[in-house]
Structure formats: structure tokens, C-alpha cells
PDB file of C-alpha atoms and ligand atoms in Angstrom:
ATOM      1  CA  UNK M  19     -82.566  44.724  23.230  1.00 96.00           C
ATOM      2  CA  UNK M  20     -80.252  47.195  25.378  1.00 97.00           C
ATOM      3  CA  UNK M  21     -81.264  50.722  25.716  1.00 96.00           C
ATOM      4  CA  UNK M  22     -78.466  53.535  25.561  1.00 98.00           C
ATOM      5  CA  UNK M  23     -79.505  57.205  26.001  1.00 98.00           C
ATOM      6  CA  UNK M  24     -77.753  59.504  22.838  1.00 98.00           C
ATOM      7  CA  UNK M  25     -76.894  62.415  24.972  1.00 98.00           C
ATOM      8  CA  UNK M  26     -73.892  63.993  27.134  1.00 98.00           C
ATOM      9  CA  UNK M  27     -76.893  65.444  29.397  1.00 98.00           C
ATOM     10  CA  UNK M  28     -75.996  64.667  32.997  1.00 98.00           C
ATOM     11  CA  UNK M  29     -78.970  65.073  34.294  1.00 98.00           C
ATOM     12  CA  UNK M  30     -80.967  63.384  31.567  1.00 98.00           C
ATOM     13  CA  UNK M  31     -78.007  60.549  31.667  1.00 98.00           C
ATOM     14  CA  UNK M  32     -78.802  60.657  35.795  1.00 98.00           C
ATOM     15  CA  UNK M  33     -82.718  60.270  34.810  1.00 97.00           C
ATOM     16  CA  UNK M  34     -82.258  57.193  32.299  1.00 97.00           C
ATOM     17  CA  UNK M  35     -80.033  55.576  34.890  1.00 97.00           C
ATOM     18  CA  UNK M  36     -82.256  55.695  37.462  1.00 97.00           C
ATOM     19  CA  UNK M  37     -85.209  54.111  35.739  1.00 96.00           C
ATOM     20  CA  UNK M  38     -82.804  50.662  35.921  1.00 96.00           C
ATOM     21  CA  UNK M  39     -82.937  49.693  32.394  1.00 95.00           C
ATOM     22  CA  UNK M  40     -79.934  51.863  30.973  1.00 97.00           C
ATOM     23  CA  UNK M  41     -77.244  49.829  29.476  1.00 98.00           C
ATOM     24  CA  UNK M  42     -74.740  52.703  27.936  1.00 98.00           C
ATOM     25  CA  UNK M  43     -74.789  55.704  26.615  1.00 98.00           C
ATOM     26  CA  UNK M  44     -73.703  57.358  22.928  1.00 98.00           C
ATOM     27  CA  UNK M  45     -72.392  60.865  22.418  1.00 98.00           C
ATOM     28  CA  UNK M  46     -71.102  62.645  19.775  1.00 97.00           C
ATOM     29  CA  UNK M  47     -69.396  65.598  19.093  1.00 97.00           C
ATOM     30  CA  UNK M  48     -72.687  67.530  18.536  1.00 97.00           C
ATOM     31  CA  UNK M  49     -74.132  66.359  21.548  1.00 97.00           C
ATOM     32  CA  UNK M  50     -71.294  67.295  23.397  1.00 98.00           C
ATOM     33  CA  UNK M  51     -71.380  70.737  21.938  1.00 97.00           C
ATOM     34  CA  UNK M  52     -74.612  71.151  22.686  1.00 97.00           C
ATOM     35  CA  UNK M  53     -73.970  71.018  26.630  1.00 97.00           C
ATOM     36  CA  UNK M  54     -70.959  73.461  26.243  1.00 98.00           C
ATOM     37  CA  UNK M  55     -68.298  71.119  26.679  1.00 97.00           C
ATOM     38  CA  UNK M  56     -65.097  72.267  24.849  1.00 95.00           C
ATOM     39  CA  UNK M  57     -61.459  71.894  26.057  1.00 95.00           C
ATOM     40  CA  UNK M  58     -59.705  68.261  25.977  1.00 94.00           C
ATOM     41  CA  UNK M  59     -59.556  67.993  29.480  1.00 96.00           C
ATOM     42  CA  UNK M  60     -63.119  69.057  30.096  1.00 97.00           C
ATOM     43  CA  UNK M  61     -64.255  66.909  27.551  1.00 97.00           C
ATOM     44  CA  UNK M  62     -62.572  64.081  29.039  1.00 97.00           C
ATOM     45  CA  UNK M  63     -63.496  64.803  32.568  1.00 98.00           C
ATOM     46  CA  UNK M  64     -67.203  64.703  30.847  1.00 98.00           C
ATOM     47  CA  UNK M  65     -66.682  60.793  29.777  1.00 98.00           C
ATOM     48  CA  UNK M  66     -65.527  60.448  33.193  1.00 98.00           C
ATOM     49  CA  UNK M  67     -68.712  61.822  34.879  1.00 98.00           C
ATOM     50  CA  UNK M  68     -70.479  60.190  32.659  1.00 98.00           C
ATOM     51  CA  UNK M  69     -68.607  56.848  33.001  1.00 98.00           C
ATOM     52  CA  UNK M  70     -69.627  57.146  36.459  1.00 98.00           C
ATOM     53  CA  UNK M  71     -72.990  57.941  36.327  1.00 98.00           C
ATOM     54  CA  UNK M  72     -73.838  54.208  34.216  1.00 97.00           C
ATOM     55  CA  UNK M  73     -72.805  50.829  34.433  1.00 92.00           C
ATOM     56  CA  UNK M  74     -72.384  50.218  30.281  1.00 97.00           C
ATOM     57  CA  UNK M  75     -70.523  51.165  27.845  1.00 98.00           C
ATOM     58  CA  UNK M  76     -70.071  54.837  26.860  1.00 98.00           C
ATOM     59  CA  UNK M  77     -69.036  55.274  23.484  1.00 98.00           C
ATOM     60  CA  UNK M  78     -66.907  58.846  23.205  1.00 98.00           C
ATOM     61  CA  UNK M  79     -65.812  59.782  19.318  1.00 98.00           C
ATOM     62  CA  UNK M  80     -62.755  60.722  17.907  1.00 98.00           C
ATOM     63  CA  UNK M  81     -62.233  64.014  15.820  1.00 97.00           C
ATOM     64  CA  UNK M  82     -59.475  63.345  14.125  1.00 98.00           C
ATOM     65  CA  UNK M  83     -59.950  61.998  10.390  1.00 98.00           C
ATOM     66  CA  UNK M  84     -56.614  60.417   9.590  1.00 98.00           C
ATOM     67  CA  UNK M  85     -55.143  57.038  10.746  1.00 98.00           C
ATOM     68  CA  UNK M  86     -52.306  58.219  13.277  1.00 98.00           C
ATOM     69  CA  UNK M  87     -54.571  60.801  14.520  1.00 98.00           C
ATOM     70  CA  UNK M  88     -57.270  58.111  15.635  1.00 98.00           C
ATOM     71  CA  UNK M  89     -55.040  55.494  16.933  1.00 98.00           C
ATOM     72  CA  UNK M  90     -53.339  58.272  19.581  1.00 98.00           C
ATOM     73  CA  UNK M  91     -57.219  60.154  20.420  1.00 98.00           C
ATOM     74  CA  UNK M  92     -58.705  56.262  20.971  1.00 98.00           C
ATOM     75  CA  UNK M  93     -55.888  55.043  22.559  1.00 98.00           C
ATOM     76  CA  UNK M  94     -56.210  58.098  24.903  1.00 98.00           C
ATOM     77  CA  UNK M  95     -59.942  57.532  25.158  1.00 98.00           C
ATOM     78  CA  UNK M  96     -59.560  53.563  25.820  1.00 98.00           C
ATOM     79  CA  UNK M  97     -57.378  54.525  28.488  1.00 98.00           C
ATOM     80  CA  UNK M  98     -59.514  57.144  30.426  1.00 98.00           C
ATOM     81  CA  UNK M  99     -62.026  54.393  31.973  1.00 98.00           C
ATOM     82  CA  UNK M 100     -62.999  50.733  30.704  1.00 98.00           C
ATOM     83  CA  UNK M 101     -66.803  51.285  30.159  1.00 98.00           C
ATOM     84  CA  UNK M 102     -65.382  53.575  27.160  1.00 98.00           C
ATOM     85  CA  UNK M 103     -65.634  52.331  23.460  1.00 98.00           C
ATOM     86  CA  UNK M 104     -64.062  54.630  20.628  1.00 98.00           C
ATOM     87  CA  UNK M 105     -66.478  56.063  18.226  1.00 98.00           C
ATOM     88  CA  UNK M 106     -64.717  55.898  14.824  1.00 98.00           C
ATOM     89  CA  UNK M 107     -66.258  57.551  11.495  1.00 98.00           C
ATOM     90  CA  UNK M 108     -67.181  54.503   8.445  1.00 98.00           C
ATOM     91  CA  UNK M 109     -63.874  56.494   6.157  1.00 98.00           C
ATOM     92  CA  UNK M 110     -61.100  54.525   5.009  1.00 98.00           C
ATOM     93  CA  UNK M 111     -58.754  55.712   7.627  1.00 98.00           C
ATOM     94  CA  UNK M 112     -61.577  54.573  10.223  1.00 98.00           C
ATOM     95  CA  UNK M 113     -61.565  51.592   9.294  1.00 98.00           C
ATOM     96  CA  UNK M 114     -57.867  50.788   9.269  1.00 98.00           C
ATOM     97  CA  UNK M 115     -58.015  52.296  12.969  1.00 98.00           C
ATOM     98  CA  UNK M 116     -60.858  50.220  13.797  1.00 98.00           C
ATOM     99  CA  UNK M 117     -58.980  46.974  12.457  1.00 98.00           C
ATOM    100  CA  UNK M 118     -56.103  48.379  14.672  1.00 98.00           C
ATOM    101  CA  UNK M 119     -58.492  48.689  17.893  1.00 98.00           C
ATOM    102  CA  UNK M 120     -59.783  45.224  17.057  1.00 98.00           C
ATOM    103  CA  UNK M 121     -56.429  44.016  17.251  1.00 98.00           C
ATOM    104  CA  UNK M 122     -55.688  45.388  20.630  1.00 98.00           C
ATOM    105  CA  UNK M 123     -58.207  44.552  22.312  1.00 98.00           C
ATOM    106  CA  UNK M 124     -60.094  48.361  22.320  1.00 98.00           C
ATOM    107  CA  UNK M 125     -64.074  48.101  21.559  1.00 98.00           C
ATOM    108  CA  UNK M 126     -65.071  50.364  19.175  1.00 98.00           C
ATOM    109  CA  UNK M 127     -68.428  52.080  17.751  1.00 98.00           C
ATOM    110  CA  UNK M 128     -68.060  52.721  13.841  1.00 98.00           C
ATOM    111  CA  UNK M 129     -70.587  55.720  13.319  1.00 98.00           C
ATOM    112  CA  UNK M 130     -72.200  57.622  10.744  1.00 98.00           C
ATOM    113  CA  UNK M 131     -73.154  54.204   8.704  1.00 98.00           C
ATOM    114  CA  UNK M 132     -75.774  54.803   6.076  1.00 98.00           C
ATOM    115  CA  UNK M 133     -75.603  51.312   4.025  1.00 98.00           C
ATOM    116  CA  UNK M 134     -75.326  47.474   3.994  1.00 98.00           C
ATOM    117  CA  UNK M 135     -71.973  48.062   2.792  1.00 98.00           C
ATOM    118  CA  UNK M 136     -70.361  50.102   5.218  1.00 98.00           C
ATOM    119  CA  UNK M 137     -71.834  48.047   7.763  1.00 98.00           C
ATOM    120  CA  UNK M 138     -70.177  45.090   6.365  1.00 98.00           C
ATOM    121  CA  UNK M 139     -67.152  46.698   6.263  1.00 98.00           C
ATOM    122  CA  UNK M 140     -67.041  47.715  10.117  1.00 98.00           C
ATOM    123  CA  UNK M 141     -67.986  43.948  10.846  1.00 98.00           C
ATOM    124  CA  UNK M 142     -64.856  42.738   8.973  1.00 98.00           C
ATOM    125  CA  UNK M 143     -62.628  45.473  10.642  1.00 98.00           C
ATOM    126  CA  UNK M 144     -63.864  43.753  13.907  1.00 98.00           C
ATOM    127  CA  UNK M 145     -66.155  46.636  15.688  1.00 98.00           C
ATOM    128  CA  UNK M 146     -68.134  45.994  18.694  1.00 98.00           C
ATOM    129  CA  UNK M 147     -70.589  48.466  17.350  1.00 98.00           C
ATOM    130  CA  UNK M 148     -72.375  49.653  14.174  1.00 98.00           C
ATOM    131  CA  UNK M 149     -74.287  52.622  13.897  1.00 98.00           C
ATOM    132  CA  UNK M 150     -76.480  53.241  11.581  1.00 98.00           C
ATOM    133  CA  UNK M 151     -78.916  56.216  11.867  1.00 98.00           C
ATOM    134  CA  UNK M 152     -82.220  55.821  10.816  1.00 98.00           C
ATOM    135  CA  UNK M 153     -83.474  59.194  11.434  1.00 98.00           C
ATOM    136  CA  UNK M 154     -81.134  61.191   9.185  1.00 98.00           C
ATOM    137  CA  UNK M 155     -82.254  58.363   6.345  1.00 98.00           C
ATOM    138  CA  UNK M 156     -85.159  58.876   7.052  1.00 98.00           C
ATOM    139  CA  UNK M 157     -84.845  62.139   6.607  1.00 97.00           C
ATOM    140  CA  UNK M 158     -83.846  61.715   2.862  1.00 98.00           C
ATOM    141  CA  UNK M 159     -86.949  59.413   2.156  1.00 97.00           C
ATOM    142  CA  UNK M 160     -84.608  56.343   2.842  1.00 98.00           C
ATOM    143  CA  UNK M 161     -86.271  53.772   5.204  1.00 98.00           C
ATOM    144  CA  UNK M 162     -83.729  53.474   7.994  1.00 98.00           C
ATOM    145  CA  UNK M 163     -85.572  50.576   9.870  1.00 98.00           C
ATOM    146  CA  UNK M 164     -85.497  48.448   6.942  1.00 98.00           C
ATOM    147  CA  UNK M 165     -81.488  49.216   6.865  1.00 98.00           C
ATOM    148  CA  UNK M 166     -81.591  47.378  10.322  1.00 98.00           C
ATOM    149  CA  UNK M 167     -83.389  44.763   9.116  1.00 98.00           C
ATOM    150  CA  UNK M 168     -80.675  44.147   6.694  1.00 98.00           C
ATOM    151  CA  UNK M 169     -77.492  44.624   8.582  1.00 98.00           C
ATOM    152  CA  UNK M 170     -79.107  41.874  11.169  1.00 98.00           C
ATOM    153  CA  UNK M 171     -80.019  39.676   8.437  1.00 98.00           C
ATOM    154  CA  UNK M 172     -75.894  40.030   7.240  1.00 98.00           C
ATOM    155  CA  UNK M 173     -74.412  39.880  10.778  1.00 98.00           C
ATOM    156  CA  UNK M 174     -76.456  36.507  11.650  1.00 98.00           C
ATOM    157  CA  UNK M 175     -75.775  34.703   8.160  1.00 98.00           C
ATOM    158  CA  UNK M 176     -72.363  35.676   8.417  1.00 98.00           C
ATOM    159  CA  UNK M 177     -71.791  34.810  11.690  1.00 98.00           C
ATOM    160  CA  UNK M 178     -70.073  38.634  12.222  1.00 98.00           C
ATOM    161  CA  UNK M 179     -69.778  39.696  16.021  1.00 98.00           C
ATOM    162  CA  UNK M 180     -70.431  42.753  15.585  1.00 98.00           C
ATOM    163  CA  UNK M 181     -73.507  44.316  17.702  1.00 98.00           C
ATOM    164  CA  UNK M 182     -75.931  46.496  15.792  1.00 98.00           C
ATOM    165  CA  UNK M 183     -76.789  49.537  17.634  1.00 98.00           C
ATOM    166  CA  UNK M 184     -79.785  51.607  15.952  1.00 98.00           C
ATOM    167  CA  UNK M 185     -78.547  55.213  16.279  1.00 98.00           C
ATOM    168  CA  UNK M 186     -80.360  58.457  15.633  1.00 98.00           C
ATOM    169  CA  UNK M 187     -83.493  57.218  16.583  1.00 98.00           C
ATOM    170  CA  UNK M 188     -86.086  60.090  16.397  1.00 96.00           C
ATOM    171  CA  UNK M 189     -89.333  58.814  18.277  1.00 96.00           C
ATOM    172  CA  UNK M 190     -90.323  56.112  20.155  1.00 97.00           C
ATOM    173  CA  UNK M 191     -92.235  54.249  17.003  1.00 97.00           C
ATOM    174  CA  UNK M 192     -88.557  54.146  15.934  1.00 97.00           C
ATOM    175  CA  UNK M 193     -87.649  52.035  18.865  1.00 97.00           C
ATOM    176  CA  UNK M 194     -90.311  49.464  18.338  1.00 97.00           C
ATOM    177  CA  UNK M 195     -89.286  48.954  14.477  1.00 98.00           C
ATOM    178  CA  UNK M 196     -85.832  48.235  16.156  1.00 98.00           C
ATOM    179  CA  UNK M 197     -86.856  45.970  17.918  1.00 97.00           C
ATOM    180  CA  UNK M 198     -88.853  44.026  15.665  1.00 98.00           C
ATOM    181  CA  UNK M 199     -85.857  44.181  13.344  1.00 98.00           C
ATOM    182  CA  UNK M 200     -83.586  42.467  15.733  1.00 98.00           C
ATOM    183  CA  UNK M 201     -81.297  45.715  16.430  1.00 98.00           C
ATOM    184  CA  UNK M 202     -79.125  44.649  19.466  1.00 98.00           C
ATOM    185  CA  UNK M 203     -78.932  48.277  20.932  1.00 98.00           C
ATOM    186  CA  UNK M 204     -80.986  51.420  20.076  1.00 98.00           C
ATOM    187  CA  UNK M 205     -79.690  54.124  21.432  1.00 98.00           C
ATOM    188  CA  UNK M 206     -82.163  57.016  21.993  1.00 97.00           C
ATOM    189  CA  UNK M 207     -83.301  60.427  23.174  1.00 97.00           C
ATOM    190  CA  UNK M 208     -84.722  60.030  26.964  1.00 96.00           C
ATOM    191  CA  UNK M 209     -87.894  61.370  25.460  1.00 96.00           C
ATOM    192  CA  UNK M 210     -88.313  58.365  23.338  1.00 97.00           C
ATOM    193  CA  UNK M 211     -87.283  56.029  26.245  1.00 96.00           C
ATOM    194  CA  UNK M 212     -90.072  57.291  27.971  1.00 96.00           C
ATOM    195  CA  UNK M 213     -92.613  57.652  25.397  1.00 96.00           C
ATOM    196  CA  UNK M 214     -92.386  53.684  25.466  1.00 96.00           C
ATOM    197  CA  UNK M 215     -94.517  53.970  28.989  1.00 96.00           C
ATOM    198  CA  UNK M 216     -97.103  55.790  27.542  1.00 96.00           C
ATOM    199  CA  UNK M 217    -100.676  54.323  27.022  1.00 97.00           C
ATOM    200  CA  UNK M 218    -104.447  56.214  27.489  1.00 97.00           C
ATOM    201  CA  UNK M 219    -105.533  53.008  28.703  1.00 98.00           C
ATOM    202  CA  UNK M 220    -102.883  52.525  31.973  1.00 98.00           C
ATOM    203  CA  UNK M 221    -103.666  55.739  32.860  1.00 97.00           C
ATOM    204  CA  UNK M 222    -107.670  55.152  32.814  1.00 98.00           C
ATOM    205  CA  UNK M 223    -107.102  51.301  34.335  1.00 98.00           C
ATOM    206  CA  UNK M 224    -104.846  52.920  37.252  1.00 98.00           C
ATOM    207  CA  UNK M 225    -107.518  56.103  37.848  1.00 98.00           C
ATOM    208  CA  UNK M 226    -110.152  53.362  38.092  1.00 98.00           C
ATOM    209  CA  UNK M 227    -108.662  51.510  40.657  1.00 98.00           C
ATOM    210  CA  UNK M 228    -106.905  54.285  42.934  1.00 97.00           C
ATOM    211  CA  UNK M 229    -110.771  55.310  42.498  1.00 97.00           C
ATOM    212  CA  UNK M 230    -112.330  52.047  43.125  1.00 97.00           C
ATOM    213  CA  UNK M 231    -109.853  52.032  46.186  1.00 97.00           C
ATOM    214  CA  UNK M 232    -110.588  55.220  47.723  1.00 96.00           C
ATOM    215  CA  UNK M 233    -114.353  54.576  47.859  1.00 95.00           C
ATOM    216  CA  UNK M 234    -113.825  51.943  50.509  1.00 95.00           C
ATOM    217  CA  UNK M 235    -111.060  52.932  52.113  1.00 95.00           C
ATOM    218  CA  UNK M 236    -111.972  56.805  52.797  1.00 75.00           C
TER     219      UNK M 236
HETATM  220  C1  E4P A 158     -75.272  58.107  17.373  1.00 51.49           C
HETATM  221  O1  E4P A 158     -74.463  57.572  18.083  1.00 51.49           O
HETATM  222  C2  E4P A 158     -75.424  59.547  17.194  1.00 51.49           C
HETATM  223  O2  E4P A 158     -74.917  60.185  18.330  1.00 51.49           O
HETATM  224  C3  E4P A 158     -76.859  59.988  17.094  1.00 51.49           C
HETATM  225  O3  E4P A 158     -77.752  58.928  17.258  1.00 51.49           O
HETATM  226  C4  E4P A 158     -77.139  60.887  15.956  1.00 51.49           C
HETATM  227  O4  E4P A 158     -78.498  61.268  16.038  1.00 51.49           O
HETATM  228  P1  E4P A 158     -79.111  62.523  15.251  1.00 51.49           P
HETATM  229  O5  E4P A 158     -79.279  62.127  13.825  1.00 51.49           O
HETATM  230  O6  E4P A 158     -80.409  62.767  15.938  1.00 51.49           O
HETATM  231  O7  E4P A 158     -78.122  63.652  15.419  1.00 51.49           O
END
């Protein structure tokens, strides 16, 4: 299973990536908000960093919500750097510009997915990505894990290409599930990437030995 980081956070992008096991990162509008980023050109010079930062893919979203507005802002965002894929909204304009991508060769993240059915329709448009988040299903007393479970179960019987990337993942627990349900990406909050280190019992093994250690070797 890869492991993106959900954030447009340099430094906690910088952090991820140098633990070795980052394979992309997602952002969002939000997220972008959130570190102040506004302007087109700053928030394209942000992918950029950010492209520069990782190795993977960096998925970057478009705003607009109608066809023609889509194909020119993920056309523009295809172009900026090759690690990008184009975040598109599951609405029925999103889909025709997903279709569109497919067709030219531009990978593309359909986001906001809450069912079996929109999922099935990204896969048929020909996305690289799905997204579905768990945590805001969750949320509404929807299990979001088990909504993994079924998109894998409908990608692998169909055949469909399309990778399933478990998105507004919450907690590290949420990670596990993910994996257990097959997801091919989870993309996550460094917090939960690094609650996946944390045991009582490593750090009682490790005192005991650095302890075991130093009475000899003092
Ligand atoms: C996915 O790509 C989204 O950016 C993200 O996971 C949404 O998470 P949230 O529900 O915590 O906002």
C-alpha cells in the first residue's frame, strides 16, 4: 500500500519525505487555504515546491465546476510538472473532463466520492485515482472502511485500472482498515503516518536493552 501525506504543509511534506516511505501527496483547496496560499501563480508555484520536495505523484484540484473550465485549469495543471495528477470533483461535468484527461493521456484523481456508484463511474471515465473519504462518512454514521472494501471488491472483478486511494483518513486505526481492505493508496495526515510507529512495548524492549547495554559498557 503507498502512503501519500493530505497536506500542502512544506515542512510536514519535507518530514514525510524524509522518513523514505512517501509515495505522493494530496491537497485540496482547503488544505491549501489553510497554509495561506491564494493567487494562481502562488498556488502554482506551491505544486511546484511541492513537486520538488517528493518523488510521486501530487494530485492538485481544479476549482472550476463546468466542463470547459476543467479541461483549461487541468490542462494548465498537467502541464506545470509531470508528478502532477488533476483532482476532479465526482459531478457530471467531472466526469466528462475526466473521460477527456483519460483520453489524453493526463492522470487524474476523481475526489469527493461517497458511494460504490460514483466510484464506478470514475473507473469507467478512466481515472488513475478514486477518492473516497472515509472520515467525513464516518462522520455521518456511514462506515467508510467498508466503502473501500467494496470499491476494491468492484475494481478487481471488473478488471477496472483505476487505483483506490483512501482519502480523509482521520487516525491511524483508519490506515490499518485500509489496508486490510486492499486500498491501493491512503493518503493521510503526518500524524497518522506516524502514529503507525507507535507501540508501549518498543519503547520498553529498546529502554531494556540501551539499559542492559550501558551496564557493561559504562
Ligand atoms: C483527499 O484528497 C482530501 O484532500 C482529504 O483527504 C479530505 O480530508 P478531510 O475530510 O479530513 O478534509
Amino acid at each position: 500500500m503507498k502512503f501519500f501525506i493530505d497536506t500542502a504543509n512544506l515542512d510536514q511534506i519535507r518530514e514525510a519525505q524524509a522518513l523514505g516511505v512517501l509515495d505522493g501527496v494530496t491537497t485540496n483547496p482547503s488544505l491549501m487555504a489553510k497554509e495561506g496560499i491564494a493567487g494562481k501563480e502562488n498556488i502554482l508555484n506551491h505544486y511546484l515546491q511541492i513537486c520538488e520536495i517528493v518523488d510521486g505523484d501530487v494530485s492538485a484540484e481544479v476549482i472550476s465546476t463546468d466542463y470547459e473550465g476543467m479541461i483549461k485549469e487541468g490542462e494548465e495543471l498537467a502541464a506545470l510538472h509531470p508528478q502532477i495528477v488533476v483532482k476532479v470533483p465526482i459531478i457530471k461535468d467531472g466526469i466528462k473532463a475526466i473521460k477527456y484527461f483519460s483520453s489524453k493521456g493526463i492522470r487524474t484523481n476523481c475526489t469527493l466520492v461517497f458511494s460504490a456508484g460514483q466510484a464506478l463511474l470514475a473507473a469507467k471515465a478512466g481515472a488513475t485515482y478514486v477518492s473516497p473519504f472515509i472520515g467525513r462518512l464516518d462522520d455521518n454514521s456511514v462506515d467508510g472502511v467498508e466503502l473501500i472494501g467494496q470499491i476494491v471488491d468492484m475494481y478487481n472483478y471488473y478488471e477496472f485500472d483505476t487505483k483506490v486511494l483512501a482519502a480523509s483518513i482521520r487516525h491511524t486505526m483508519h490506515i490499518i482498515k485500509c489496508m486490510e481492505m486492499g486500498a491501493d493508496v491512503a493518503t493521510c495526515p503526518l500524524s497518522a503516518i506516524l502514529g503507525l510507529l507507535k507501540h508501549p512495548l518498543t519503547d520498553i524492549g529498546l529502554k531494556q536493552f540501551i539499559d542492559d547495554y550501558n551496564k557493561l559498557n559504562k
